Coordinates of C-alpha atoms and ligand atoms in Angstrom, one line a residue:
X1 CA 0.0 0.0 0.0
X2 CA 1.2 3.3 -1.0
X3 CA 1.1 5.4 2.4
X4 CA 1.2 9.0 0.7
X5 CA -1.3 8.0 -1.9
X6 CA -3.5 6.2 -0.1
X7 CA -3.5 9.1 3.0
X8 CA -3.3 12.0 1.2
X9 CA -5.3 11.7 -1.8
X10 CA -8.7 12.7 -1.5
X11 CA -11.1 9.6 -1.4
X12 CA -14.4 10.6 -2.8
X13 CA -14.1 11.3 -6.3
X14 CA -15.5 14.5 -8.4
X15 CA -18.2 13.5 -10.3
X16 CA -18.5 14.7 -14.1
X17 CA -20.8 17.4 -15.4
X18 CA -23.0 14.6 -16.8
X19 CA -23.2 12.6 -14.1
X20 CA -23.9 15.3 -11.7
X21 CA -26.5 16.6 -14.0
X22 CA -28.3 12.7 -14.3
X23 CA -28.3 13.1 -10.7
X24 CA -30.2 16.0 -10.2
X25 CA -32.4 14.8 -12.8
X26 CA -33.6 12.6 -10.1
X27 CA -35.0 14.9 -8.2
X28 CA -38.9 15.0 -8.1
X29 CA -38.9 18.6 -7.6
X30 CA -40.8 18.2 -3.7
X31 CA -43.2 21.3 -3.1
X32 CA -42.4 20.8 0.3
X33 CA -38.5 20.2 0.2
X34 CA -37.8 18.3 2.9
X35 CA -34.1 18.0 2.1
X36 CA -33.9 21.7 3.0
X37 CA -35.6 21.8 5.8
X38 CA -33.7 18.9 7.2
X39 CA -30.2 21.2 6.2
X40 CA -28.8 22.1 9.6
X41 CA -27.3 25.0 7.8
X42 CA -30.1 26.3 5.3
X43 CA -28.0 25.5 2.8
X44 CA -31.1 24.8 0.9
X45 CA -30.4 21.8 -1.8
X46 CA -33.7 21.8 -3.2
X47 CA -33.1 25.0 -4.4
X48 CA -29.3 24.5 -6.1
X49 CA -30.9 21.0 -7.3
X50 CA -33.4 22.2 -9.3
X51 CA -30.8 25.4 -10.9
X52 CA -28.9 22.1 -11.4
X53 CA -31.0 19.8 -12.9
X54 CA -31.8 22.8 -15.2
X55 CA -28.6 23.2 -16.2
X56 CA -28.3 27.2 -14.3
X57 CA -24.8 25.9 -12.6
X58 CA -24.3 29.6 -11.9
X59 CA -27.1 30.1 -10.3
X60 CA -26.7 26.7 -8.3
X61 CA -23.3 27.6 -7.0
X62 CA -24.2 31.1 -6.1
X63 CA -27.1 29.2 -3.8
X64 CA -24.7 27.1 -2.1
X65 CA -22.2 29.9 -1.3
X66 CA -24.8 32.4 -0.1
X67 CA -26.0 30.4 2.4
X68 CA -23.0 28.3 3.4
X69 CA -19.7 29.8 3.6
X70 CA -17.8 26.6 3.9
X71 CA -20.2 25.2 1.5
X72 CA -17.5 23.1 -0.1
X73 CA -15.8 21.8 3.6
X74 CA -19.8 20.3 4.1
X75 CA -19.5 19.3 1.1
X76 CA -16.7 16.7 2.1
X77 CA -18.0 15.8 6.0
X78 CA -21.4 16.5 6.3
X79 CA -23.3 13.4 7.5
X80 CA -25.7 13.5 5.0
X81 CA -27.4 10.2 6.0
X82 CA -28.7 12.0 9.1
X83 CA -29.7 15.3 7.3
X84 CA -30.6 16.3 3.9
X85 CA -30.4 12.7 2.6
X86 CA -32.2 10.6 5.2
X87 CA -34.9 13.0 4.3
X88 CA -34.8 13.1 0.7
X89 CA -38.3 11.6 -0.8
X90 CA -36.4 9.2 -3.2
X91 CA -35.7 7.6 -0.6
X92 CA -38.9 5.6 -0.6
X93 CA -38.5 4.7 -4.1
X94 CA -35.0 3.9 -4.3
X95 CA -32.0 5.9 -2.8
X96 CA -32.1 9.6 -1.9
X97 CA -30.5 11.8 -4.3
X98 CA -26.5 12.0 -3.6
X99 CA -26.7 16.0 -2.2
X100 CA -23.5 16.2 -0.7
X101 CA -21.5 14.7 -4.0
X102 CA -23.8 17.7 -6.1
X103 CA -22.6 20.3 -3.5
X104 CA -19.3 19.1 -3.8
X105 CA -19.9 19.2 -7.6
X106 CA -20.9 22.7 -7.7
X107 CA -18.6 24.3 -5.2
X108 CA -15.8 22.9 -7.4
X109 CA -17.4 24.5 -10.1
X110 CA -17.7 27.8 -8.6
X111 CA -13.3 27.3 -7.8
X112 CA -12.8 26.2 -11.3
X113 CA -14.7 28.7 -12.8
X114 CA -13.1 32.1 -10.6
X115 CA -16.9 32.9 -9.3
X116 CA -16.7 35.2 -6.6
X117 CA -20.2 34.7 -5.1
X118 CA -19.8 37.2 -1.8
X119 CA -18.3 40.8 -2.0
X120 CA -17.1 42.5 0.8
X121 CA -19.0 45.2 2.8
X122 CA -18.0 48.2 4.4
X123 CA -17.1 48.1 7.7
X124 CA -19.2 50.6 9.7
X125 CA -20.5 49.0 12.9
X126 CA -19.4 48.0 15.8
X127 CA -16.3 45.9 16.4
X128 CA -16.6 42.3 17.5
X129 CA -14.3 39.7 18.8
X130 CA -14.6 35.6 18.3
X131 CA -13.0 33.0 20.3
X132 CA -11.8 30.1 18.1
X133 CA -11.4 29.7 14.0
X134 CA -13.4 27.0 14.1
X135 CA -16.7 26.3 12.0
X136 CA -19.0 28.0 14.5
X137 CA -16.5 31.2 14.6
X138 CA -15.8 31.1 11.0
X139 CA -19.3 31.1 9.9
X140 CA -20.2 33.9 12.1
X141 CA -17.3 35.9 11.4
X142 CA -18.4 35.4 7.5
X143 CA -22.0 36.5 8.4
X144 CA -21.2 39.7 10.4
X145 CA -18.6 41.1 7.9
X146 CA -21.0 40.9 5.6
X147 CA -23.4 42.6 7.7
X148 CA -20.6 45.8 8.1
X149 CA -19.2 44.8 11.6
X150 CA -15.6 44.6 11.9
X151 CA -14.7 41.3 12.6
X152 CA -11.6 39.5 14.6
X153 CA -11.1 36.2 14.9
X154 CA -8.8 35.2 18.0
X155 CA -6.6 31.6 17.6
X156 CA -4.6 30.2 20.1
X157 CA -2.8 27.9 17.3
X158 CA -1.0 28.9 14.1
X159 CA -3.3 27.1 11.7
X160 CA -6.9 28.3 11.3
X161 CA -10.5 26.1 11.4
X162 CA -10.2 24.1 14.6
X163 CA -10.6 20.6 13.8
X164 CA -10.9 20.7 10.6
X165 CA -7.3 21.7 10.5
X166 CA -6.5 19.6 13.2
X167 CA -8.9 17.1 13.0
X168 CA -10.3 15.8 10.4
X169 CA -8.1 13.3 8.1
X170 CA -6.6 14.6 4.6
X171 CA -8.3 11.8 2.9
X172 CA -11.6 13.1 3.4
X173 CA -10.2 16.9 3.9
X174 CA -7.9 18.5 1.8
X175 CA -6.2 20.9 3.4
X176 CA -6.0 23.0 0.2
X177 CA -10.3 22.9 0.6
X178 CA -10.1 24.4 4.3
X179 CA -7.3 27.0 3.1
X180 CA -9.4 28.5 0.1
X181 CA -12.7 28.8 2.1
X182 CA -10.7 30.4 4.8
X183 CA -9.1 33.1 2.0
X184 CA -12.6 33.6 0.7
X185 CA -13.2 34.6 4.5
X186 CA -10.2 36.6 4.9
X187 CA -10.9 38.4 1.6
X188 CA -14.7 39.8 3.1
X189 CA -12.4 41.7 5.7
X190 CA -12.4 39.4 8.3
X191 CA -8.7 40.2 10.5
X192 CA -7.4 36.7 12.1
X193 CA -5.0 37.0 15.3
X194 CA -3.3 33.7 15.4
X195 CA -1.2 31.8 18.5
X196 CA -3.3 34.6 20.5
X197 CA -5.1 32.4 23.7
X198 CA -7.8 34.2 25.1
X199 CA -7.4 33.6 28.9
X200 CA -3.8 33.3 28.7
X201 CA -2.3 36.5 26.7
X202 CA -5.2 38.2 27.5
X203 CA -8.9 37.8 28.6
X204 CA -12.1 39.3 28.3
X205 CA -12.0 42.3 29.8
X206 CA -9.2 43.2 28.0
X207 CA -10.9 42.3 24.8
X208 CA -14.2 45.1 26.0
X209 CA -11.4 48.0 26.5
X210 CA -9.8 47.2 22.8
X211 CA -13.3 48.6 21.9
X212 CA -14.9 45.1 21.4
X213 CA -19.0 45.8 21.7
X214 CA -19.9 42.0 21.7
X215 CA -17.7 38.8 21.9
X216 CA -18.4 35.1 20.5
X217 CA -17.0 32.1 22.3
X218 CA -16.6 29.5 19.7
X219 CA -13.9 27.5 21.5
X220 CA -15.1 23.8 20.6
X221 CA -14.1 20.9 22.9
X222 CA -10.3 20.4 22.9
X223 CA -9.7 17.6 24.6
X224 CA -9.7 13.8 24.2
X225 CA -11.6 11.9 27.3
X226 CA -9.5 9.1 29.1
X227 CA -10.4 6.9 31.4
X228 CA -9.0 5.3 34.5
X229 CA -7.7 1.8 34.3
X230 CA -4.4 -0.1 34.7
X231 CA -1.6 0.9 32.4
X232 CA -2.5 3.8 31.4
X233 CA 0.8 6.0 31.7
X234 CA 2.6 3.2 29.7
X235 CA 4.0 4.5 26.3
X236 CA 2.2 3.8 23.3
X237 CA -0.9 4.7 24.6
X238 CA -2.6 7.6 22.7
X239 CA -5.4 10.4 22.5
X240 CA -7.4 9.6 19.2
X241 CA -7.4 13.9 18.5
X242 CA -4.1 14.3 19.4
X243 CA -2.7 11.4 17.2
X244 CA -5.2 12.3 14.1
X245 CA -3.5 15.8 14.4
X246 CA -0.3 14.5 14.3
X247 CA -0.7 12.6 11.2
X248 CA -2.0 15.5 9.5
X249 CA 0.1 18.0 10.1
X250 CA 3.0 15.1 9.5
X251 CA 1.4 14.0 6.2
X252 CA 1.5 11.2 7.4
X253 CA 5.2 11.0 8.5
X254 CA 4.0 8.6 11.7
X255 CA 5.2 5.9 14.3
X256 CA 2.3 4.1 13.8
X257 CA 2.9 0.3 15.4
X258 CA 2.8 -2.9 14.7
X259 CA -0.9 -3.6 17.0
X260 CA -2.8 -1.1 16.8
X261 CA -6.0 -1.1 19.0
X262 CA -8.9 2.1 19.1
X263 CA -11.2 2.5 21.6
X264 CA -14.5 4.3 20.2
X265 CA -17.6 4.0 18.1
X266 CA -17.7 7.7 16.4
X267 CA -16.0 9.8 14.2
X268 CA -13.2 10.2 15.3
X269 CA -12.0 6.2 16.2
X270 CA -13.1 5.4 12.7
X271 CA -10.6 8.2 11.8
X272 CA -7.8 6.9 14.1
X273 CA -7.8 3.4 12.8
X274 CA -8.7 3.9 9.0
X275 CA -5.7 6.7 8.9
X276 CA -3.7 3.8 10.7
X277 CA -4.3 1.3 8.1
X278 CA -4.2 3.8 5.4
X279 CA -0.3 4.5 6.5
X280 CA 0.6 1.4 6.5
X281 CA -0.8 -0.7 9.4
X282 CA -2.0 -4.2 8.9
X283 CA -3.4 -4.8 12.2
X284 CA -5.6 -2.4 13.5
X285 CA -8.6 -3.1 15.6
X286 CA -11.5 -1.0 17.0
X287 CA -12.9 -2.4 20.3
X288 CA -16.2 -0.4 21.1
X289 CA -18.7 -1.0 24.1
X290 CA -22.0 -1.2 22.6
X291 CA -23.4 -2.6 19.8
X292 CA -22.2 -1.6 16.2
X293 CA -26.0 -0.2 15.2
X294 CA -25.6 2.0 18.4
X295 CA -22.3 3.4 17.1
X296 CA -22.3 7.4 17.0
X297 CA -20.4 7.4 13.8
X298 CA -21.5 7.5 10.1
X299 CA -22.8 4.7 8.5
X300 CA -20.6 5.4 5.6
X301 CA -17.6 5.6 7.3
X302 CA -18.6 2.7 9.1
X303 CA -18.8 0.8 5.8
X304 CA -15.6 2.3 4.4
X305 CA -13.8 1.2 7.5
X306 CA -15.2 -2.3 6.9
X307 CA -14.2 -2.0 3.4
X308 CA -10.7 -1.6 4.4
X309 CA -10.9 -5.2 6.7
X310 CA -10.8 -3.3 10.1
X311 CA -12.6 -5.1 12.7
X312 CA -14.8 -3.9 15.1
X313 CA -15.2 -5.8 18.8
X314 CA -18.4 -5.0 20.0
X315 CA -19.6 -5.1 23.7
X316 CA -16.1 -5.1 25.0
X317 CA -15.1 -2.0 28.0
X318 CA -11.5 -1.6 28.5
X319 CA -10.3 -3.7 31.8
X320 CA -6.7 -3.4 31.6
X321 CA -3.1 -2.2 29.5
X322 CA -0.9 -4.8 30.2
X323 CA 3.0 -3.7 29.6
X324 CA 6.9 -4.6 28.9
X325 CA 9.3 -2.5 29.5
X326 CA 7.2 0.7 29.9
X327 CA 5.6 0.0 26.8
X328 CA 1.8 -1.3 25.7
X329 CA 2.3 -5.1 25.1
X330 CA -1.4 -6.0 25.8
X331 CA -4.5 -5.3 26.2
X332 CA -7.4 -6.6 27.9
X333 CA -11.2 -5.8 28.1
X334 CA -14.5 -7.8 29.4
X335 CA -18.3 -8.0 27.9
X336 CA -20.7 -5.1 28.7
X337 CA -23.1 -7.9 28.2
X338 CA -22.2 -10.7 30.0
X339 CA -18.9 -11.9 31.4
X340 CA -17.1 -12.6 27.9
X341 CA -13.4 -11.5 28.0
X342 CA -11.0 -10.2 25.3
X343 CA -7.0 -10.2 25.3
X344 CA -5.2 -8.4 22.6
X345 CA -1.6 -8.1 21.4
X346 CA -0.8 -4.6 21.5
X347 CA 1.7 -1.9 20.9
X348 CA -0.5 1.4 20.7
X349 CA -3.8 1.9 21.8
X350 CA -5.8 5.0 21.2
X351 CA -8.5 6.6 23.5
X352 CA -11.2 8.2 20.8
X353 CA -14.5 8.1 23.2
X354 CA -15.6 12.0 23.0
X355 CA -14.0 15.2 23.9
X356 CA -14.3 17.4 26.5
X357 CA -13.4 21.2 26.9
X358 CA -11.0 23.5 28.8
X359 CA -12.1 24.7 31.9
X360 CA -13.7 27.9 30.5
X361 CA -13.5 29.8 33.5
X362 CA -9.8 30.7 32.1
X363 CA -11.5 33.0 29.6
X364 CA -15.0 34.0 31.2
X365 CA -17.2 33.4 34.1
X366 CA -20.2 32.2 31.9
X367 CA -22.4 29.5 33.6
X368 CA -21.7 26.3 32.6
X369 CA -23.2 22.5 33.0
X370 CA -21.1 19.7 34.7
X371 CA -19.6 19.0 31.2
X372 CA -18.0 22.3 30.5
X373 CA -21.0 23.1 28.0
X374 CA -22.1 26.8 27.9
X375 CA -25.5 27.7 28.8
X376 CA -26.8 29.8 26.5
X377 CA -30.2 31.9 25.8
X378 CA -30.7 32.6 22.1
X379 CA -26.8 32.4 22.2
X380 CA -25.9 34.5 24.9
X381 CA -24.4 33.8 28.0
X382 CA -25.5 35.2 31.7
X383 CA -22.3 38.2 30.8
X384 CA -23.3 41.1 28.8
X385 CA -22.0 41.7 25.7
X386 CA -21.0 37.5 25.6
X387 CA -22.2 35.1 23.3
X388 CA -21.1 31.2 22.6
X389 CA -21.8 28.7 19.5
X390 CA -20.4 25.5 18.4
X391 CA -19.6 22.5 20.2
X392 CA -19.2 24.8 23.6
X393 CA -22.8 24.8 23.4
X394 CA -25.7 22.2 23.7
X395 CA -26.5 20.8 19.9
X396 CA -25.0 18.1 17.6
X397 CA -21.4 18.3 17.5
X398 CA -20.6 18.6 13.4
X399 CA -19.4 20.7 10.8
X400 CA -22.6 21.6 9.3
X401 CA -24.7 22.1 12.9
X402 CA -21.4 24.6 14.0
X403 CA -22.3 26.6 10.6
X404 CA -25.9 27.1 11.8
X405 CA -25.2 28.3 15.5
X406 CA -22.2 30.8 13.9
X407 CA -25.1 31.9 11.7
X408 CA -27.6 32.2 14.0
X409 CA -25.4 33.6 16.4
X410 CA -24.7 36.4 14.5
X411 CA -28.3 36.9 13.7
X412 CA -28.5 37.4 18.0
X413 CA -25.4 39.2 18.4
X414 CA -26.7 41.8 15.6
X415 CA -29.9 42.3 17.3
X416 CA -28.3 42.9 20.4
X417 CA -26.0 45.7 19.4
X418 CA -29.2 47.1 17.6
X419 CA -30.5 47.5 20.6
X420 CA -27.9 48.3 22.7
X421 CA -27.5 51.5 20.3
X422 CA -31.3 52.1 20.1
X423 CA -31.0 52.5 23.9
X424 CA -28.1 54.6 23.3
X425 CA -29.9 56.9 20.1
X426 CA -26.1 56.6 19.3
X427 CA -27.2 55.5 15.9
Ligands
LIG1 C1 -11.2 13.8 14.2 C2 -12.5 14.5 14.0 C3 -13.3 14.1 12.9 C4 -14.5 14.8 12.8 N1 -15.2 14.4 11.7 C5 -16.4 15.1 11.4 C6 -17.1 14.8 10.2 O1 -16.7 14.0 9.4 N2 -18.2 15.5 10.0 C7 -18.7 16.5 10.8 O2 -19.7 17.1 10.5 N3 -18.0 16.7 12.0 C8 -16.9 16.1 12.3 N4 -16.2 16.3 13.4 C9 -16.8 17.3 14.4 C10 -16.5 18.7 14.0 O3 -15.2 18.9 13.5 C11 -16.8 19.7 15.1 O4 -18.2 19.5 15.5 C12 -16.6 21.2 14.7 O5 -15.3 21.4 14.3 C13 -16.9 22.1 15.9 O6 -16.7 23.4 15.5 P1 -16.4 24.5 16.6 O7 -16.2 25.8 15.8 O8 -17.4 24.6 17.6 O9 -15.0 24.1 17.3 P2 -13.6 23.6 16.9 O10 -13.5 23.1 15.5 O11 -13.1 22.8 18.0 O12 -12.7 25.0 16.9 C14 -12.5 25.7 18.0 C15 -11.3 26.6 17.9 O13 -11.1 27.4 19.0 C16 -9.7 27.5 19.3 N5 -9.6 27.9 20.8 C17 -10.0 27.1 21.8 N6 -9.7 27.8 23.0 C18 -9.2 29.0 22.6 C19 -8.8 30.2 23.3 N7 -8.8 30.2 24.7 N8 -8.3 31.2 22.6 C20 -8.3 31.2 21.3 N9 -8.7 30.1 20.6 C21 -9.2 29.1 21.2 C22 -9.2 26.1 19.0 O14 -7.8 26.1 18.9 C23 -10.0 25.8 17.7 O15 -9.3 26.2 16.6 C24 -15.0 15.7 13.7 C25 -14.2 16.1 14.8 C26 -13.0 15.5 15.0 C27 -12.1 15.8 16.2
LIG2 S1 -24.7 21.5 4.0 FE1 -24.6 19.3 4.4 S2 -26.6 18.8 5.3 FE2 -26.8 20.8 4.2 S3 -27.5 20.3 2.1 FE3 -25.2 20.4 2.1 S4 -24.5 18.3 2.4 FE4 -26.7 18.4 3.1

């Protein structure tokens, strides 16, 4: 297997202007759409289908990019089987209509082409400040520079868009994709601040005397959850996020092991072990404590990973690392079920069962659950002047659903400096 072709070539291919269009030809052109309506983002398919299917690609393009900023990054992740797909009406007849392979059709299209669907705006209003250059501060920072604000994005790392920078494999993610929707970004007048940690270089307050009149945390969950059993400071045990980041950052260029065991069911384990086998790995294992139709993660990565002959142990819980010489040698787990037992040859096993965030605290004393999530009211916190979005926030944690909430977070945080200068007849 060729590592660097199989890693970093992009898996999916482009489908041709024919077979795009046969596609959307199978559209039955639903009164009620509910492909759009089940579009996290508004991205509204039904609508650049039909320009589609009658050959307007212009105008199909245009509808993508108005509504979705990183049109062509959902393009690539969104799980479509739980969103516009699952509720496409084909799929009573046969199969829904492949949306996200059109999207990624047209937004190529639109690149190829040299459209430049958004212009920037004058900046007049009021300046605002987001936390985090991931989706959910992307997005917003995209709507509220086009609504006049001037907008400044604030990164603690030197590479922009969160995990899908740092997260999300090249295979599926071309880092070239990310790069030119951030540009597009950039180019509406949106400033970027990188290796800049709010809480740590500077907080808050500080942020309000620069002149900021409202400020979006969009600071996404950072951190991989561990658990606590034997073993588990022995080397060549991993965090699934901090291992995917490696490898892409690395291209690839990765100790990867001989054994290579992952502990998950979503997105991200399927990551962890299909980049493992993709660079080179023959034996690579997912363990996972439920059943596999309980598994968090999509069903077509589920079937690519099966595709690729990686095995998935169902109803197993970590017991125990076993090691040699301060390194992973084994691994055992028992049934969730009943009192089956596993043991495992090992050299690296990787922890990929959720994330969790930094204490927030650091950077503002919003209320917050017992998981670190924000509580929010139309997106504001209990501080004045303080918003959140993203996975910081209660909501499904993907691409596509951190879109919305920086959308609809800008939405509230315009309204509330409306009226904050309608009190003030400052306007
Ligand atoms: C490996 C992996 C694979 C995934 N695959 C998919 C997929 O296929 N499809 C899908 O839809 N979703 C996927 N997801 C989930 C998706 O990436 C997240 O839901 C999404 O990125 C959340 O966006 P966000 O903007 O809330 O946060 P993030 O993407 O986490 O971005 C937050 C940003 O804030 C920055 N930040 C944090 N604290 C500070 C601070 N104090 N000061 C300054 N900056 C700060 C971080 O560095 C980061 O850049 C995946 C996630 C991972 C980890
Ligand atoms: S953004 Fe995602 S969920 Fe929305 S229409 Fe496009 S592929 Fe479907």
């Amino acid at each position: 297997m060729d590592k660097k072709n199989t890693y970093l070539n992009e898996r999916e291919k482009l489908l041709t202007p024919l077979l795009a269009i046969e596609e959307a030809s199978r559209c039955l052109l639903c009164h009620d759409a509910p492909c759009s309506k089940a579009c996290p983002s508004a991205t509204d398919p039904a609508k650049f289908i039909r320009s589609l299917r009658f050959r307007n690609i212009k105008g199909a393009a245009e509808t993508i990019r108005e509504n979705n900023v990183l049109g062509g990054i959902c393009a690539r992740v969104c799980p479509t089987s739980k969103y516009c797909e699952d509720a496409c009406s084909r799929c009573g007849i046969d199969k829904p209509i492949e949306i996200r392979k059109l999207q990624r059709y047209l937004t190529a299209y639109e690149k190829a082409t040299g459209m430049t669907v958004l212009e920037p705006v004058e900046a007049v209003k009021e300046k605002i400040a987001i936390i985090g250059s991931g989706p959910s501060g992307l997005s917003a920072a995209a709507s509220l520079v086009r609504d006049g604000y001037k907008v400044t994005v604030f990164e603690q790392k030197n590479k922009l868009g969160g995990w899908l920078s740092y997260g999300i494999p090249t295979e599926r993610l071309p880092q070239s994709v990310i790069d030119d929707e951030i540009r597009y970004i950039k180019d509406l007048g949106v400033e970027f601040k990188t290796n800049c940690k709010i809480g740590q270089n500077i907080n808050i307050d500080d942020l309000k005397q620069q002149g900021f009149k409202a400020i979006l945390i969009a600071v996404g969950m950072q951190n991989s959850k561990m658990i606590n059993i034997k073993g588990m400071e022995l080397n060549g045990v991993l965090k699934g996020t901090e291992y995917l980041s490696e490898a892409k950052s690395t291209d690839g260029d990765i100790d990867i092991g001989e054994h290579v065991i992952v502990i998950g069911g979503g997105d991200v384990a399927i990551d962890c072990a299909v980049t493992t086998k993709l660079l080179g790995c023959e034996d690579v294992k997912i363990v996972y404590r439920r059943t596999i139709d309980k598994m968090p993660a999509d069903i077509e990565e589920i079937k690519h990973l099966q595709s690729l002959n990686i095995p998935i142990y169902t109803g197993f819980k970590p017991e125990e690392i076993i090691g040699k010489d301060g390194s992973v040698n084994r691994f055992k787990a028992v049934g969730m079920f009943d009192d089956a037992s596993l043991e495992l040859v090992a050299d690296r096993i990787i922890f990929a069962i959720g994330q969790e965030a930094d204490p927030i605290k650091n950077i503002a004393d919003v209320d917050v659950n017992d998981k670190q999530i924000i509580s929010i009211c139309d997106y504001q916190t209990n501080i004045e002047g303080v918003f959140a979005a993203g996975d910081i926030v209660e909501g499904d944690k993907t691409v596509v659903y951190a879109v919305k909430h920086g959308k609809d977070a800008a939405i509230e945080i315009a309204n509330y400096l409306n009226e904050m200068a309608n009190v003030k007849g400052d306007r």
